[in-house]
């Protein structure tokens, strides 16, 4: 299978927790020699059932959802979601069947294969596979997921362990882990908030996850590691919501109002200020007024979140999120056929893509574009967008052949800071050029919010 339109770059970001273990369980028996006799017998029995679940998509999906968090945290709560209820997650479930040491060995084996594949397909200037992973914290259905990207090459990546939420449960732990990896390697790392629309208000809250005040040190640390946030993907749009932007006629675009928790996943879905990018940007300015540092001064990208290895963001060619979603009879019902209102891949979106303005198509150059926030999101189309801010653009600059040179010389690009306002009090100017996808529809308008 091959995409109709090739990508320039791709971040390979499997879940760090139990990375690759399910596939290896399905393919072969894991090493249970570290368990006592009856534990080996019991584990072998349940592992066989586990394989059956992987092979049978209906049973497998039912078992997966049965292991999702029962929601003890509601939208609007301020309780630390990691302190309420039992610990759930793939690694916690697997340790009941397989020794933890074996799980780590299986993950390390798959990680080595993954990073080797990334290097094998790296063609600087043509295609750039970027090595990364997903940090997957969903305590009580509070989605705090982050995608980690790096400048690692395969050889150095094979010497590290991805930082997962099983050992590093809070975002601050993730950042500390990335800092340690930065010190131990020659690479750089950053973390991208992912699906904030499902965070029950916690992703961009005005307090830390532990409920502590946001300090200047916290804000600086967060911006060091998280200069960019995701605003569109399979599980809906995270830019805004009609309840938060009632005067924006486009605010209802591709909403996904299901939490990542046990059924009913849509129970009391309530859009919160801390869930969406627009309100997060405003909250960041308010926090900056109090402490002098803005923790939410981020750029924006899109991504897919495909779990099928088919990263299609094209609506006519959308295969759903996971393998079972491609089965036609599952398009309008839950996989169990119960009729209960719940989510599957067919009430998700064919979205999105990350665009960067980089000097060249290499790992280092693309990473640099992310750190300076010279990036943008689309919902899947290949729109070329330039935005510069400044005070001295001449009339007609938007049509000039050397628009980029004008923008960089007379202003700052997307993601930059405007810091030298003229004493005349002249208003800020935006220099914008948007070019349609050559295979897409005409552009209707440019909307500035």
Coordinates of C-alpha atoms in Angstrom, one line a residue, residues 2-442:
X2 CA 1.3 3.5 -0.9
X3 CA 0.0 7.0 -0.3
X4 CA -1.2 8.8 -3.4
X5 CA 0.8 11.8 -2.5
X6 CA 4.1 11.3 -0.7
X7 CA 4.9 13.0 2.6
X8 CA 8.1 15.1 3.0
X9 CA 8.6 14.0 6.6
X10 CA 7.0 11.8 9.2
X11 CA 7.4 11.4 12.9
X12 CA 7.2 7.8 13.9
X13 CA 5.5 7.9 17.3
X14 CA 4.3 4.6 18.8
X15 CA 3.2 4.5 22.4
X16 CA 6.2 4.2 24.7
X17 CA 4.3 2.1 27.3
X18 CA 4.6 -1.6 26.3
X19 CA 5.9 -0.5 22.8
X20 CA 5.6 -3.4 20.4
X21 CA 4.6 -6.0 23.0
X22 CA 1.1 -6.8 21.6
X23 CA 2.6 -7.7 18.2
X24 CA 5.2 -9.9 19.8
X25 CA 2.7 -11.7 22.0
X26 CA 0.6 -12.4 18.9
X27 CA 3.7 -13.6 16.9
X28 CA 5.4 -15.7 19.5
X29 CA 5.4 -16.8 23.2
X30 CA 7.1 -14.4 25.5
X31 CA 9.8 -15.6 27.8
X32 CA 8.0 -16.6 31.1
X33 CA 11.0 -18.3 32.7
X34 CA 11.1 -15.6 35.4
X35 CA 7.7 -16.7 36.7
X36 CA 6.9 -19.5 39.1
X37 CA 5.2 -22.6 37.7
X38 CA 1.6 -21.9 38.3
X39 CA 2.1 -18.3 37.2
X40 CA 3.6 -19.6 33.9
X41 CA 0.6 -21.9 33.5
X42 CA -2.0 -19.2 34.2
X43 CA -0.1 -16.7 32.0
X44 CA 0.1 -19.2 29.1
X45 CA -3.7 -19.7 29.3
X46 CA -4.5 -16.0 29.3
X47 CA -1.9 -15.1 26.7
X48 CA -3.7 -17.6 24.3
X49 CA -6.9 -15.8 25.0
X50 CA -5.0 -12.5 24.4
X51 CA -3.9 -13.7 21.0
X52 CA -7.5 -14.6 20.2
X53 CA -8.5 -11.0 21.1
X54 CA -5.9 -9.6 18.8
X55 CA -7.1 -11.9 15.9
X56 CA -10.8 -11.3 16.6
X57 CA -11.4 -7.5 16.2
X58 CA -14.8 -7.6 17.9
X59 CA -13.5 -9.4 21.0
X60 CA -10.3 -7.4 20.9
X61 CA -12.0 -4.0 20.9
X62 CA -14.4 -5.1 23.6
X63 CA -11.5 -6.2 25.8
X64 CA -9.6 -2.9 25.0
X65 CA -12.5 -0.8 26.1
X66 CA -13.1 -2.9 29.2
X67 CA -9.6 -1.9 30.3
X68 CA -10.2 1.8 29.8
X69 CA -10.6 4.1 32.8
X70 CA -13.9 4.3 34.6
X71 CA -14.4 8.1 34.8
X72 CA -13.9 9.3 38.4
X73 CA -12.9 12.7 37.2
X74 CA -15.5 15.0 35.5
X75 CA -14.9 18.0 33.3
X76 CA -14.3 21.0 35.5
X77 CA -12.6 19.0 38.3
X78 CA -9.3 20.3 39.7
X79 CA -8.4 17.1 41.5
X80 CA -5.1 15.5 40.4
X81 CA -6.5 12.7 38.1
X82 CA -3.5 10.5 38.8
X83 CA -4.4 10.2 42.5
X84 CA -8.0 9.0 42.0
X85 CA -9.0 5.4 41.3
X86 CA -7.0 2.3 40.4
X87 CA -3.9 2.4 38.1
X88 CA -4.8 1.4 34.6
X89 CA -2.8 1.1 31.4
X90 CA -1.2 -1.5 29.1
X91 CA 1.9 -2.2 31.1
X92 CA -0.1 -2.6 34.3
X93 CA -2.3 -5.1 32.6
X94 CA 0.5 -7.0 31.0
X95 CA 2.5 -7.4 34.2
X96 CA -0.3 -9.6 35.4
X97 CA 0.7 -12.0 32.6
X98 CA 4.4 -11.3 31.8
X99 CA 7.3 -10.4 34.1
X100 CA 8.1 -6.7 33.9
X101 CA 11.7 -7.4 32.8
X102 CA 10.4 -9.4 29.8
X103 CA 8.0 -6.6 28.8
X104 CA 11.0 -4.2 28.8
X105 CA 13.1 -6.6 26.8
X106 CA 10.3 -7.0 24.2
X107 CA 9.8 -3.2 24.0
X108 CA 13.6 -2.7 23.5
X109 CA 13.6 -5.2 20.7
X110 CA 10.8 -3.5 18.8
X111 CA 12.2 0.0 19.5
X112 CA 15.5 -1.1 17.9
X113 CA 13.7 -2.4 14.8
X114 CA 11.6 0.8 14.6
X115 CA 14.6 3.2 14.7
X116 CA 16.6 1.1 12.3
X117 CA 13.7 1.3 9.8
X118 CA 13.6 5.1 10.3
X119 CA 17.3 5.3 9.3
X120 CA 16.9 2.9 6.4
X121 CA 14.3 5.2 4.8
X122 CA 16.0 8.5 5.5
X123 CA 16.8 10.3 2.3
X124 CA 17.9 13.9 3.2
X125 CA 16.2 16.3 0.8
X126 CA 13.6 13.8 -0.2
X127 CA 12.0 12.1 2.8
X128 CA 12.8 12.5 6.5
X129 CA 11.5 9.9 9.1
X130 CA 11.9 11.5 12.5
X131 CA 12.4 9.3 15.5
X132 CA 10.0 9.8 18.3
X133 CA 7.3 8.2 20.5
X134 CA 4.1 9.0 22.3
X135 CA 3.9 9.5 26.1
X136 CA 0.5 8.2 27.0
X137 CA -1.1 9.4 30.2
X138 CA -4.9 9.0 30.3
X139 CA -5.7 8.7 34.0
X140 CA -9.4 8.8 34.6
X141 CA -10.1 9.6 31.0
X142 CA -8.1 12.8 31.2
X143 CA -6.1 12.8 28.0
X144 CA -2.6 14.3 28.6
X145 CA -0.9 12.6 25.7
X146 CA 2.3 14.1 24.2
X147 CA 4.1 13.2 21.0
X148 CA 7.9 13.3 21.4
X149 CA 10.1 14.1 18.4
X150 CA 13.9 14.2 18.3
X151 CA 17.0 14.7 16.2
X152 CA 18.2 11.2 17.1
X153 CA 19.6 8.9 14.4
X154 CA 18.9 5.2 14.6
X155 CA 22.2 4.2 16.0
X156 CA 22.0 6.6 19.0
X157 CA 18.3 6.0 19.4
X158 CA 18.9 2.3 19.9
X159 CA 20.9 3.1 23.1
X160 CA 18.1 4.9 24.9
X161 CA 14.7 4.0 26.3
X162 CA 11.7 6.2 25.3
X163 CA 10.3 8.1 28.3
X164 CA 6.9 6.6 29.1
X165 CA 4.1 7.5 31.5
X166 CA 4.4 4.2 33.3
X167 CA 7.7 5.4 34.9
X168 CA 7.2 9.1 34.4
X169 CA 3.5 9.8 35.1
X170 CA 3.4 13.6 35.1
X171 CA 4.3 16.1 32.3
X172 CA 7.1 17.5 34.5
X173 CA 8.5 13.9 34.7
X174 CA 8.5 13.7 31.0
X175 CA 10.3 17.0 30.6
X176 CA 12.9 15.9 33.2
X177 CA 13.3 12.6 31.3
X178 CA 13.9 14.5 28.1
X179 CA 16.4 16.7 29.8
X180 CA 18.3 13.7 31.0
X181 CA 18.3 12.2 27.5
X182 CA 19.5 15.5 26.1
X183 CA 22.5 15.4 28.5
X184 CA 23.2 11.8 27.7
X185 CA 23.1 12.0 23.9
X186 CA 23.9 14.4 21.2
X187 CA 20.3 14.8 20.3
X188 CA 17.5 17.3 21.1
X189 CA 13.9 16.6 22.0
X190 CA 10.6 18.3 22.2
X191 CA 7.1 17.3 23.4
X192 CA 3.9 18.1 21.6
X193 CA 0.5 18.2 23.4
X194 CA -1.8 15.9 21.6
X195 CA -5.7 15.8 21.6
X196 CA -6.1 18.5 24.2
X197 CA -9.8 18.5 23.3
X198 CA -10.2 15.3 25.4
X199 CA -8.3 16.5 28.5
X200 CA -11.3 17.6 30.6
X201 CA -9.7 21.0 30.9
X202 CA -6.3 19.8 32.2
X203 CA -4.0 20.2 29.2
X204 CA -3.9 24.0 29.4
X205 CA -5.2 24.5 32.9
X206 CA -4.3 27.5 35.0
X207 CA -2.7 25.2 37.6
X208 CA -0.4 22.2 37.2
X209 CA -1.8 18.6 37.1
X210 CA -1.0 18.3 40.8
X211 CA -3.1 21.4 41.5
X212 CA -0.1 23.7 42.2
X213 CA 0.2 27.3 41.1
X214 CA 2.0 27.8 37.8
X215 CA 5.3 29.5 38.6
X216 CA 7.7 31.3 36.3
X217 CA 10.0 28.4 36.4
X218 CA 7.2 26.0 35.4
X219 CA 6.2 28.2 32.5
X220 CA 9.7 28.6 31.2
X221 CA 10.3 24.8 31.5
X222 CA 7.0 24.1 29.6
X223 CA 7.9 26.4 26.8
X224 CA 11.4 25.0 26.5
X225 CA 10.0 21.5 25.9
X226 CA 6.5 22.3 24.3
X227 CA 6.8 25.2 21.8
X228 CA 4.2 23.6 19.6
X229 CA 0.8 22.0 20.1
X230 CA -1.4 19.9 17.9
X231 CA -4.8 21.4 16.9
X232 CA -6.3 18.9 14.5
X233 CA -6.2 15.1 14.0
X234 CA -8.3 12.0 13.7
X235 CA -10.0 12.5 17.1
X236 CA -11.3 15.9 16.3
X237 CA -10.3 19.6 16.2
X238 CA -8.6 21.2 19.2
X239 CA -8.5 24.8 18.0
X240 CA -11.9 25.8 19.4
X241 CA -15.5 24.8 20.1
X242 CA -18.8 26.6 19.5
X243 CA -19.3 26.9 23.2
X244 CA -16.0 28.8 23.5
X245 CA -16.2 30.7 20.2
X246 CA -20.0 31.3 19.8
X247 CA -19.4 34.1 17.2
X248 CA -17.3 32.0 14.9
X249 CA -19.4 30.2 12.3
X250 CA -16.6 27.6 11.7
X251 CA -16.1 26.7 15.3
X252 CA -18.1 23.5 14.9
X253 CA -15.6 22.0 12.5
X254 CA -15.0 18.3 13.1
X255 CA -15.8 18.1 16.8
X256 CA -15.1 14.8 18.6
X257 CA -17.0 14.8 21.9
X258 CA -16.0 11.4 23.4
X259 CA -13.5 11.0 26.2
X260 CA -11.0 8.2 26.3
X261 CA -12.7 6.2 29.0
X262 CA -15.0 3.3 29.6
X263 CA -18.5 3.6 28.1
X264 CA -20.3 5.9 27.8
X265 CA -17.4 7.8 26.4
X266 CA -19.6 10.8 25.6
X267 CA -20.8 11.1 29.2
X268 CA -21.1 14.8 30.1
X269 CA -18.7 16.0 27.4
X270 CA -18.1 19.6 28.3
X271 CA -15.6 21.8 26.4
X272 CA -13.3 23.6 28.8
X273 CA -11.0 26.6 28.4
X274 CA -8.1 24.2 29.0
X275 CA -9.0 21.9 26.2
X276 CA -8.7 24.2 23.2
X277 CA -5.8 26.2 21.6
X278 CA -7.6 29.6 21.2
X279 CA -8.7 29.8 24.8
X280 CA -5.3 28.4 25.9
X281 CA -3.5 31.3 24.1
X282 CA -5.7 33.8 26.0
X283 CA -5.2 32.1 29.3
X284 CA -1.4 32.2 28.7
X285 CA -1.5 36.0 28.3
X286 CA -3.5 36.2 31.6
X287 CA -0.9 34.0 33.4
X288 CA 1.9 36.1 31.9
X289 CA 0.3 39.2 33.4
X290 CA 0.6 37.5 36.9
X291 CA 4.0 35.8 36.8
X292 CA 5.8 37.4 33.9
X293 CA 6.1 34.3 31.7
X294 CA 3.6 32.8 29.3
X295 CA 3.4 29.0 29.5
X296 CA 1.1 28.7 26.5
X297 CA 2.9 30.7 23.8
X298 CA 2.9 27.8 21.3
X299 CA 2.8 27.3 17.5
X300 CA 0.3 24.8 16.0
X301 CA 0.5 21.7 13.8
X302 CA -1.9 18.9 12.7
X303 CA -1.2 15.2 12.6
X304 CA -3.1 12.0 11.8
X305 CA -3.0 9.6 14.9
X306 CA -3.4 6.6 12.6
X307 CA -3.0 3.2 14.2
X308 CA -3.1 1.3 11.0
X309 CA 0.2 2.4 9.4
X310 CA -2.0 4.1 6.8
X311 CA -1.5 7.8 7.6
X312 CA -4.2 9.0 5.2
X313 CA -5.6 12.5 5.9
X314 CA -7.8 12.5 2.8
X315 CA -11.5 12.3 3.4
X316 CA -12.3 10.2 0.3
X317 CA -9.5 7.8 1.3
X318 CA -10.0 7.5 5.0
X319 CA -9.4 4.1 6.5
X320 CA -10.4 4.9 10.1
X321 CA -8.1 5.0 13.1
X322 CA -7.6 1.2 13.8
X323 CA -7.9 -1.8 11.6
X324 CA -11.4 -2.7 12.5
X325 CA -12.7 0.7 11.3
X326 CA -12.2 -0.3 7.7
X327 CA -15.0 -2.9 8.0
X328 CA -18.1 -1.3 6.4
X329 CA -20.6 -2.8 8.9
X330 CA -18.9 -0.9 11.7
X331 CA -19.3 2.5 10.2
X332 CA -22.4 3.5 12.1
X333 CA -22.4 1.4 15.2
X334 CA -20.2 0.5 18.0
X335 CA -18.0 -2.5 17.2
X336 CA -20.0 -4.6 19.7
X337 CA -23.2 -3.9 17.9
X338 CA -24.9 -2.7 21.1
X339 CA -26.2 0.5 19.6
X340 CA -24.8 2.5 22.5
X341 CA -23.7 5.9 21.5
X342 CA -19.9 5.6 21.6
X343 CA -17.0 6.3 19.4
X344 CA -15.3 4.4 16.6
X345 CA -13.1 5.4 13.7
X346 CA -16.0 6.5 11.6
X347 CA -17.0 9.4 13.8
X348 CA -13.4 10.6 13.6
X349 CA -11.9 12.9 11.1
X350 CA -9.5 12.5 8.1
X351 CA -7.0 14.9 9.5
X352 CA -4.4 16.5 9.6
X353 CA -1.0 17.5 8.4
X354 CA 2.0 19.4 9.9
X355 CA 3.7 22.0 7.6
X356 CA 7.0 23.5 8.4
X357 CA 9.1 26.3 6.8
X358 CA 12.6 24.7 6.9
X359 CA 15.7 25.5 5.0
X360 CA 16.1 21.8 4.0
X361 CA 14.4 18.5 4.4
X362 CA 16.5 17.1 7.2
X363 CA 16.0 16.1 10.8
X364 CA 17.9 19.0 12.2
X365 CA 16.3 21.6 9.9
X366 CA 12.8 20.4 10.5
X367 CA 13.4 20.2 14.3
X368 CA 14.7 23.8 14.2
X369 CA 11.5 24.9 12.5
X370 CA 9.5 23.4 15.3
X371 CA 11.6 25.1 18.0
X372 CA 11.1 28.5 16.4
X373 CA 7.4 27.7 15.8
X374 CA 7.6 28.4 12.1
X375 CA 5.0 25.7 11.5
X376 CA 1.3 25.4 10.8
X377 CA -1.6 22.9 10.7
X378 CA -3.9 21.9 7.9
X379 CA -6.7 19.4 8.1
X380 CA -5.2 17.4 5.3
X381 CA -4.9 19.7 2.3
X382 CA -1.5 20.9 1.0
X383 CA -2.2 24.7 1.4
X384 CA 1.0 26.8 1.4
X385 CA 0.7 29.5 4.0
X386 CA 3.1 32.4 4.7
X387 CA 2.4 34.8 7.6
X388 CA 4.7 37.6 8.8
X389 CA 4.1 40.3 11.4
X390 CA 5.5 43.8 11.5
X391 CA 4.9 47.5 11.3
X392 CA 6.6 48.6 8.1
X393 CA 5.3 46.5 5.2
X394 CA 4.8 48.5 2.0
X395 CA 1.5 48.3 0.2
X396 CA 1.5 45.5 -2.3
X397 CA 4.0 43.4 -0.4
X398 CA 1.6 40.5 -0.3
X399 CA 1.9 40.2 -4.1
X400 CA 5.6 40.6 -4.4
X401 CA 7.7 37.8 -5.8
X402 CA 10.2 38.2 -2.9
X403 CA 7.5 38.1 -0.2
X404 CA 9.6 35.9 2.0
X405 CA 12.6 38.2 1.8
X406 CA 10.4 41.2 2.6
X407 CA 8.8 39.3 5.5
X408 CA 12.0 38.2 7.1
X409 CA 13.7 41.6 6.6
X410 CA 10.8 43.9 7.6
X411 CA 9.1 41.7 10.2
X412 CA 9.0 38.3 11.9
X413 CA 7.6 35.0 10.6
X414 CA 4.9 32.9 12.1
X415 CA 5.9 31.8 15.6
X416 CA 8.1 34.9 16.1
X417 CA 7.8 37.6 18.7
X418 CA 7.0 41.2 17.8
X419 CA 9.2 43.2 20.3
X420 CA 10.0 46.6 18.6
X421 CA 6.8 48.5 18.4
X422 CA 7.3 52.0 16.9
X423 CA 6.8 55.0 19.2
X424 CA 4.2 56.3 16.8
X425 CA 1.7 53.7 18.1
X426 CA 1.2 52.3 14.6
X427 CA -0.9 49.1 14.5
X428 CA 0.6 45.7 13.8
X429 CA 0.5 44.6 10.2
X430 CA 0.1 41.0 9.0
X431 CA 1.6 40.0 5.7
X432 CA -0.3 36.9 4.6
X433 CA -0.1 34.7 1.5
X434 CA -2.1 31.5 1.1
X435 CA -1.9 29.3 -2.0
X436 CA -4.4 26.6 -2.6
X437 CA -3.6 22.9 -2.7
X438 CA -3.0 22.3 -6.5
X439 CA -5.2 19.2 -6.2
X440 CA -7.7 20.8 -3.8
X441 CA -10.6 23.3 -3.8
X442 CA -10.3 27.0 -4.3

